[in-house]
Amino acid sequence: MENIIVYPARVVRTMDPARPTAEAVAVRGDRIRAVGSLKELMAYPGAVLDERYADNVLLPGFIEAHSHAGSGAVWANTYVGLVDRTDPQGRRWPGCLTLDDVVDRLIEAEKRLEDPGVPLLAWGLDPIYFTGQRLSVRELDRVSATRPIHISHVSGHLCSVNSAALRLCGIDASTNVSGVVKDAAGNPTGELREFAAMALVGKLTQGSGLMGISAAAMRAFAQDGVNTGTTTLTDLGSMTLMQDAGVELYQQTVAGDYPARLNVFHFGVGVGQVTLSLPEAAERLVSLRDLSTDKLKLGNVKLMLDGSIQGFTARLQEPGYLDGQPNGIWAVTPEEFLEAFETFHRAGLLVHVHCNGDQTTQLFLDTLEAILTKYPRPDHRHTCTHSQMSTAAQYRRMAALGACANIFANHIWAWGDQHIDITVGPDRAARMNATATALRHGVPFSLHSDTPVTPLGPLQSVKHAATRLTVSGRIMGQEERISVQQALEAITLGGAFMLKMDHEVGSLEAGKFADMAVLAEDPLAVPAEEVGNIRVLGTVVGGTHHASNVRAQVEVGAR
């Protein structure tokens, strides 16, 4: 018989309403045997006391239901974002506060490249922070006019390249592709918006950046999970599951001592890389579900409809963008979306749909209703992911249709001031990422980071949902704030529910996996403004202990 290891803590917060707090957790193998008082648990035959967490706080391991495993790979490229960031190895990268800082960092990086034919790759840029300025070929040619340069914007929906990259990829004034930004004379500026345009320079980034999935990237990604208390991660949009080698990479990596559970979603349509027909892809995903393990989940689908609000590529209902910018770019046509959604739904697969703008949420709901009318399916849990501009009427409809919402609360901090002043204005910004509305209308929801778009950190997401503070100190929609307890439920059971994993993870209950976040402080015993700075000491995944390599969790402002 296996020993029962009893872990007492300063407090155990279970997220189980039947027993919300406890003194200790008892673990047998990879499962929770019981949760309760120390006296109760030590009375079990063979119980062994382990006091390593006696001074700490234990919560269910956090669930990140919208992230990207490629965030472990982006650090191989030069970081040029505005805010300081910490990589999975615990190294702090200072931000670039001006476009001149960006250019200077690129010049330094270019000098380190010996092979003149190797592109200079960078990531993290967002020009909306630099009012009235865009990074064009003029600035990038100061770095090099001969070496191709490619900079991914932090949203993942735009990139900027220099003139050498434009020449190499055959992009000029005659290029007629949506998203290729041109100046008044009709010449490309070097900014490419959304996937059709970015695909024109795709050969510069093959095997690197956000889509650069490797064993090393996935391990770095998992260590980021350990550093933030996250025990279940998602790779929301894999392009490798239609090839056996891609599946084998996940199988070989997410096994043994891998320090997280990983739920991999196939990128179903809208990225310009179709290797199988939709019915063939659905059939393959159904078969891949049988390869799932306790740590690796396969057989889910992500679809994408629009782009980024701060990149002005999201689709908005009237009155549109604040300054009259043209509406955003559809990633796929409504007809293509219907065909894909219906195919995967009929196959019994779980579908999460990228919806930033409220016009996109409307299409998601119209399509979901049409599909469910023809092909009813109980407990589908299809999810509106990001759900940034979703209205109260749309949340009422989500509840009626049985849909979930994965809400991008981190945007309140990262781009809140820009949304108030530049993209949509104070009235609509106040109802962005509307967690209180979702809660009021009974829509199951979670909070997410979309890492590397914003840093992985569920406790920071809790802070943003509870305070709705922007970097400048404004409250972006006071009536949409929720309590810390409600936000904690969203990043545990909420995320587990929309991944259809709530029978295994999301709360500390007997029979579930022994997955825990180990914290230095109790999130319910500090001001909401400080929750994001609580130090994460590590995680427990299936009874195995993993240590954080980050000394403190400190969020840095955007200015």
XYZ file of N, CA, C and O in Angstrom, residues 243-359:
468
model
N 0.333 16.217 -38.456
C 1.482 15.405 -38.836
C 1.866 14.500 -37.667
O 1.871 14.932 -36.511
N 2.207 13.242 -37.975
C 2.565 12.300 -36.922
C 3.759 12.793 -36.118
O 3.812 12.611 -34.896
N 4.723 13.436 -36.776
C 5.920 13.904 -36.072
C 5.550 14.961 -35.041
O 6.152 15.015 -33.959
N 4.566 15.787 -35.361
C 4.142 16.799 -34.406
C 3.496 16.193 -33.186
O 3.747 16.613 -32.051
N 2.643 15.202 -33.405
C 2.010 14.518 -32.279
C 3.062 13.833 -31.420
O 3.015 13.895 -30.184
N 4.020 13.186 -32.065
C 5.071 12.478 -31.320
C 5.900 13.438 -30.478
O 6.325 13.085 -29.368
N 6.120 14.655 -30.972
C 6.869 15.634 -30.188
C 6.150 15.939 -28.885
O 6.768 15.967 -27.811
N 4.845 16.170 -28.957
C 4.078 16.402 -27.725
C 4.125 15.177 -26.821
O 4.320 15.293 -25.607
N 3.948 13.997 -27.399
C 3.922 12.781 -26.587
C 5.238 12.555 -25.861
O 5.263 12.178 -24.688
N 6.334 12.764 -26.561
C 7.639 12.509 -25.968
C 8.021 13.545 -24.924
O 8.733 13.245 -23.961
N 7.523 14.783 -25.096
C 7.908 15.870 -24.188
C 7.010 15.928 -22.966
O 7.490 16.067 -21.827
N 5.712 15.829 -23.181
C 4.753 15.978 -22.083
C 4.529 14.599 -21.452
O 3.481 13.974 -21.610
N 5.537 14.140 -20.777
C 5.507 12.815 -20.154
C 6.494 12.817 -19.001
O 7.254 13.775 -18.804
N 6.462 11.768 -18.224
C 7.434 11.616 -17.148
C 7.408 12.765 -16.178
O 6.388 13.059 -15.557
N 8.553 13.470 -16.065
C 8.682 14.537 -15.074
C 8.253 15.900 -15.609
O 8.534 16.922 -14.978
N 7.578 15.948 -16.748
C 7.113 17.234 -17.274
C 6.249 17.911 -16.211
O 5.272 17.322 -15.721
N 6.570 19.161 -15.847
C 5.960 19.756 -14.645
C 4.633 20.474 -14.859
O 4.354 21.480 -14.207
N 3.805 19.980 -15.768
C 2.493 20.590 -16.001
C 1.645 19.629 -16.809
O 2.155 18.675 -17.408
N 0.353 19.886 -16.843
C -0.542 19.230 -17.786
C -0.725 20.179 -18.979
O -0.802 21.395 -18.808
N -0.783 19.622 -20.166
C -0.875 20.444 -21.376
C -2.052 19.975 -22.217
O -2.141 18.807 -22.598
N -2.969 20.899 -22.500
C -4.146 20.643 -23.324
C -3.912 21.323 -24.669
O -3.846 22.551 -24.751
N -3.754 20.520 -25.721
C -3.351 21.034 -27.031
C -4.570 21.150 -27.946
O -5.288 20.173 -28.163
N -4.790 22.342 -28.480
C -5.883 22.618 -29.409
C -5.331 22.722 -30.830
O -4.362 23.454 -31.082
N -5.956 22.033 -31.757
C -5.616 22.154 -33.177
C -6.119 23.487 -33.724
O -7.251 23.889 -33.458
N -5.258 24.191 -34.478
C -5.676 25.430 -35.139
C -6.476 25.035 -36.378
O -5.917 24.651 -37.403
N -7.802 25.126 -36.279
C -8.676 24.483 -37.240
C -8.814 25.152 -38.581
O -8.920 24.487 -39.610
N -8.825 26.483 -38.625
C -9.004 27.175 -39.896
C -8.630 28.632 -39.683
O -8.728 29.148 -38.581
N -8.163 29.281 -40.753
C -7.930 30.717 -40.680
C -6.479 31.114 -40.600
O -6.170 32.261 -40.359
N -5.543 30.170 -40.811
C -4.132 30.534 -40.741
C -3.406 30.241 -42.044
O -2.196 30.364 -42.112
N -4.137 29.826 -43.065
C -3.521 29.652 -44.374
C -2.663 28.413 -44.502
O -1.867 28.308 -45.432
N -2.782 27.441 -43.585
C -1.982 26.229 -43.653
C -2.904 25.026 -43.501
O -3.055 24.473 -42.428
N -3.532 24.625 -44.592
C -4.467 23.504 -44.559
C -3.772 22.285 -45.147
O -3.344 22.301 -46.299
N -3.637 21.231 -44.355
C -3.003 20.002 -44.830
C -4.012 18.889 -45.037
O -3.740 17.949 -45.766
N -5.161 18.961 -44.383
C -6.226 17.979 -44.536
C -7.540 18.716 -44.732
O -7.679 19.874 -44.337
N -8.506 18.042 -45.341
C -9.842 18.627 -45.418
C -10.425 18.705 -44.016
O -9.952 18.042 -43.087
N -11.473 19.515 -43.861
C -12.090 19.644 -42.539
C -12.601 18.299 -42.013
O -12.345 17.961 -40.861
N -13.319 17.504 -42.808
C -13.746 16.197 -42.288
C -12.577 15.295 -41.926
O -12.624 14.567 -40.919
N -11.513 15.334 -42.724
C -10.328 14.520 -42.410
C -9.670 14.987 -41.120
O -9.246 14.174 -40.290
N -9.586 16.311 -40.939
C -8.993 16.844 -39.712
C -9.830 16.463 -38.502
O -9.289 16.074 -37.451
N -11.151 16.558 -38.627
C -12.025 16.186 -37.516
C -11.860 14.713 -37.170
O -11.786 14.343 -35.989
N -11.810 13.864 -38.180
C -11.644 12.426 -37.939
C -10.309 12.143 -37.247
O -10.233 11.322 -36.326
N -9.266 12.852 -37.678
C -7.959 12.644 -37.054
C -7.975 13.109 -35.591
O -7.427 12.432 -34.711
N -8.611 14.231 -35.313
C -8.663 14.726 -33.939
C -9.436 13.784 -33.029
O -9.071 13.592 -31.868
N -10.502 13.192 -33.551
C -11.248 12.214 -32.755
C -10.342 11.042 -32.395
O -10.343 10.550 -31.260
N -9.530 10.608 -33.358
C -8.623 9.496 -33.077
C -7.508 9.909 -32.120
O -7.056 9.102 -31.297
N -7.078 11.170 -32.200
C -6.009 11.632 -31.307
C -6.467 11.683 -29.857
O -5.641 11.567 -28.939
N -7.759 11.874 -29.634
C -8.253 11.892 -28.257
C -7.900 10.603 -27.527
O -7.678 10.598 -26.319
N -7.835 9.499 -28.260
C -7.516 8.217 -27.645
C -6.057 8.141 -27.205
O -5.686 7.239 -26.452
N -5.231 9.074 -27.681
C -3.819 9.106 -27.288
C -3.586 9.992 -26.068
O -2.456 10.094 -25.597
N -4.628 10.637 -25.584
C -4.484 11.518 -24.422
C -4.023 10.725 -23.205
O -4.326 9.536 -23.051
N -3.283 11.409 -22.347
C -2.800 10.838 -21.102
C -3.224 11.742 -19.957
O -3.874 12.763 -20.162
N -2.811 11.398 -18.750
C -3.113 12.261 -17.610
C -2.490 13.644 -17.776
O -3.032 14.631 -17.277
N -1.361 13.724 -18.486
C -0.683 15.019 -18.651
C -0.940 15.675 -19.996
O -0.877 16.904 -20.107
N -1.196 14.904 -21.019
C -1.362 15.453 -22.369
C -2.779 15.196 -22.852
O -3.219 14.055 -22.936
N -3.498 16.285 -23.181
C -4.860 16.185 -23.690
C -4.867 16.623 -25.151
O -4.380 17.710 -25.496
N -5.433 15.772 -26.020
C -5.516 16.047 -27.444
C -6.976 15.959 -27.886
O -7.789 15.297 -27.243
N -7.294 16.612 -29.016
C -8.612 16.462 -29.598
C -9.517 17.670 -29.510
O -10.718 17.554 -29.783
N -8.982 18.834 -29.150
C -9.772 20.066 -29.114
C -9.381 20.976 -30.275
O -8.346 20.783 -30.912
N -10.199 21.996 -30.525
C -10.023 22.841 -31.709
C -10.109 24.315 -31.344
O -10.944 24.719 -30.533
N -9.233 25.106 -31.966
C -9.340 26.570 -31.878
C -9.653 27.130 -33.269
O -9.026 26.746 -34.254
N -10.609 28.017 -33.323
C -10.907 28.767 -34.537
C -10.674 30.246 -34.264
O -10.814 30.700 -33.130
N -10.330 30.997 -35.305
C -10.053 32.433 -35.145
C -10.920 33.232 -36.100
O -11.038 32.881 -37.274
N -11.496 34.324 -35.566
C -12.381 35.134 -36.393
C -11.838 36.526 -36.704
O -12.089 37.050 -37.785
N -11.157 37.164 -35.747
C -10.704 38.529 -36.014
C -9.330 38.729 -35.412
O -8.643 37.774 -35.031
N -8.922 39.998 -35.297
C -7.577 40.297 -34.848
C -7.527 40.966 -33.494
O -8.196 40.556 -32.550
N -6.758 42.037 -33.409
C -6.408 42.695 -32.158
C -7.054 44.073 -32.094
O -6.998 44.842 -33.058
N -7.648 44.395 -30.944
C -8.284 45.710 -30.799
C -7.238 46.812 -30.863
O -7.397 47.799 -31.588
N -6.151 46.654 -30.098
C -5.130 47.698 -30.098
C -4.353 47.758 -31.412
O -3.704 48.746 -31.718
N -4.449 46.688 -32.217
C -3.861 46.712 -33.551
C -4.848 47.156 -34.610
O -4.512 47.194 -35.796
N -6.085 47.482 -34.194
C -7.164 47.946 -35.068
C -7.528 46.903 -36.129
O -7.998 47.251 -37.210
N -7.316 45.619 -35.792
C -7.703 44.556 -36.723
C -8.856 43.713 -36.176
O -9.290 42.771 -36.841
N -9.337 44.008 -34.963
C -10.541 43.346 -34.447
C -11.775 43.936 -35.124
O -11.780 45.098 -35.548
N -12.845 43.148 -35.199
C -14.077 43.591 -35.837
C -15.038 44.122 -34.777
O -15.441 43.406 -33.860
N -15.427 45.394 -34.912
C -16.307 46.047 -33.944
C -17.662 46.370 -34.559
O -17.763 46.722 -35.735
N -18.720 46.271 -33.735
C -20.025 46.764 -34.128
C -20.011 48.294 -34.096
O -19.077 48.913 -33.602
N -21.071 48.899 -34.597
C -21.204 50.353 -34.492
C -21.116 50.776 -33.025
O -21.603 50.056 -32.149
N -20.427 51.883 -32.707
C -19.923 52.912 -33.614
C -18.486 52.699 -34.092
O -17.851 53.644 -34.569
N -17.932 51.498 -33.959
C -16.601 51.232 -34.477
C -15.502 51.821 -33.620
O -15.681 52.096 -32.425
N -14.348 52.041 -34.230
C -13.201 52.594 -33.501
C -13.390 54.081 -33.221
O -14.051 54.790 -33.973
N -12.777 54.524 -32.130
C -13.007 55.884 -31.635
C -12.629 56.938 -32.648
O -13.332 57.936 -32.811
N -11.510 56.756 -33.348
C -11.035 57.801 -34.261
C -11.447 57.553 -35.708
O -10.883 58.152 -36.624
N -12.410 56.659 -35.909
C -12.908 56.426 -37.261
C -12.043 55.520 -38.107
O -12.207 55.472 -39.337
N -11.115 54.787 -37.479
C -10.309 53.837 -38.235
C -11.224 52.842 -38.939
O -12.296 52.503 -38.448
N -10.804 52.321 -40.097
C -11.603 51.282 -40.766
C -11.778 50.073 -39.847
O -10.922 49.806 -38.985
N -12.872 49.363 -40.015
C -13.092 48.175 -39.201
C -12.000 47.151 -39.482
O -11.287 47.227 -40.487
N -11.894 46.172 -38.581
C -10.801 45.220 -38.644
C -10.922 44.215 -39.769
O -11.715 44.376 -40.706
N -10.158 43.141 -39.647
C -10.007 42.159 -40.721
C -10.562 40.821 -40.249
O -10.176 40.315 -39.192
N -11.474 40.237 -41.037
C -11.940 38.887 -40.734
C -10.811 37.905 -41.032
O -10.198 37.939 -42.100
N -10.552 36.994 -40.087
C -9.538 35.959 -40.319
C -10.035 34.936 -41.331
O -9.249 34.372 -42.097
N -11.338 34.673 -41.304
C -11.986 33.796 -42.284
C -13.334 34.405 -42.630
O -13.838 35.266 -41.905
N -13.926 33.942 -43.704
C -15.269 34.421 -44.050
C -16.294 33.748 -43.140
O -16.051 32.654 -42.603
N -17.463 34.366 -42.961
C -18.515 33.707 -42.182
C -18.866 32.317 -42.707
O -19.167 31.408 -41.936
N -18.810 32.135 -44.017
C -19.126 30.834 -44.610
C -18.069 29.797 -44.245
O -18.398 28.643 -43.915
N -16.812 30.184 -44.299
C -15.732 29.271 -43.909
C -15.826 28.917 -42.424
O -15.599 27.765 -42.020
N -16.156 29.904 -41.619
C -16.290 29.671 -40.184
C -17.415 28.695 -39.885
O -17.259 27.757 -39.092
N -18.563 28.896 -40.531
C -19.692 27.994 -40.324
C -19.323 26.565 -40.698
O -19.617 25.615 -39.948
N -18.672 26.401 -41.824
C -18.305 25.057 -42.267
C -17.366 24.380 -41.274
O -17.554 23.213 -40.909
N -16.369 25.128 -40.801
C -15.406 24.548 -39.864
C -16.059 24.244 -38.519
O -15.908 23.136 -37.967
N -16.785 25.209 -37.980
C -17.412 25.042 -36.668
C -18.381 23.852 -36.704
O -18.383 22.996 -35.812
N -19.187 23.792 -37.746
C -20.176 22.711 -37.849
C -19.483 21.352 -37.953
O -19.906 20.370 -37.320
N -18.415 21.288 -38.719
C -17.706 20.011 -38.897
C -17.139 19.512 -37.575
O -17.310 18.337 -37.210
N -16.476 20.383 -36.853
C -15.850 19.960 -35.595
C -16.904 19.702 -34.512
O -16.755 18.796 -33.691
N -17.969 20.491 -34.505
C -19.048 20.270 -33.539
C -19.700 18.907 -33.762
O -19.930 18.152 -32.809
N -20.005 18.587 -34.998
C -20.671 17.316 -35.309
C -19.779 16.127 -34.943
O -20.290 15.035 -34.644
N -18.481 16.333 -34.953
C -17.554 15.261 -34.580
C -17.442 15.094 -33.072
O -16.727 14.199 -32.599
N -18.138 15.964 -32.312
C -18.106 15.860 -30.859
C -16.916 16.536 -30.216
O -16.606 16.267 -29.045
N -16.251 17.436 -30.947
C -15.040 18.088 -30.446
C -15.382 19.396 -29.722
O -16.385 20.045 -30.016
N -14.518 19.781 -28.812
C -14.639 21.047 -28.085
C -13.986 22.142 -28.913
O -12.840 21.999 -29.361
N -14.693 23.270 -29.094
C -14.207 24.358 -29.943
C -14.134 25.651 -29.137
O -15.118 26.069 -28.529
N -12.945 26.280 -29.124
C -12.764 27.612 -28.560
C -12.527 28.584 -29.715
O -11.693 28.323 -30.583
N -13.257 29.697 -29.720
C -13.230 30.631 -30.849
C -12.699 31.987 -30.402
O -13.235 32.603 -29.476
N -11.650 32.442 -31.074
C -11.048 33.759 -30.817
C -12.007 34.852 -31.265
O -12.307 34.980 -32.449
N -12.502 35.636 -30.294
C -13.436 36.736 -30.562
C -12.999 37.946 -29.747
O -13.299 38.023 -28.560
N -12.340 38.912 -30.348
C -11.979 40.132 -29.631
C -13.075 41.185 -29.736
O -13.506 41.760 -28.748
N -13.538 41.465 -30.949
C -14.543 42.504 -31.136
C -15.957 41.997 -30.927
O -16.231 40.796 -31.041
N -16.893 42.900 -30.625
C -18.275 42.485 -30.394
C -18.971 42.042 -31.677
O -19.897 41.225 -31.638
N -18.531 42.526 -32.826
C -19.091 42.020 -34.076
C -18.702 40.551 -34.257
O -19.489 39.746 -34.778
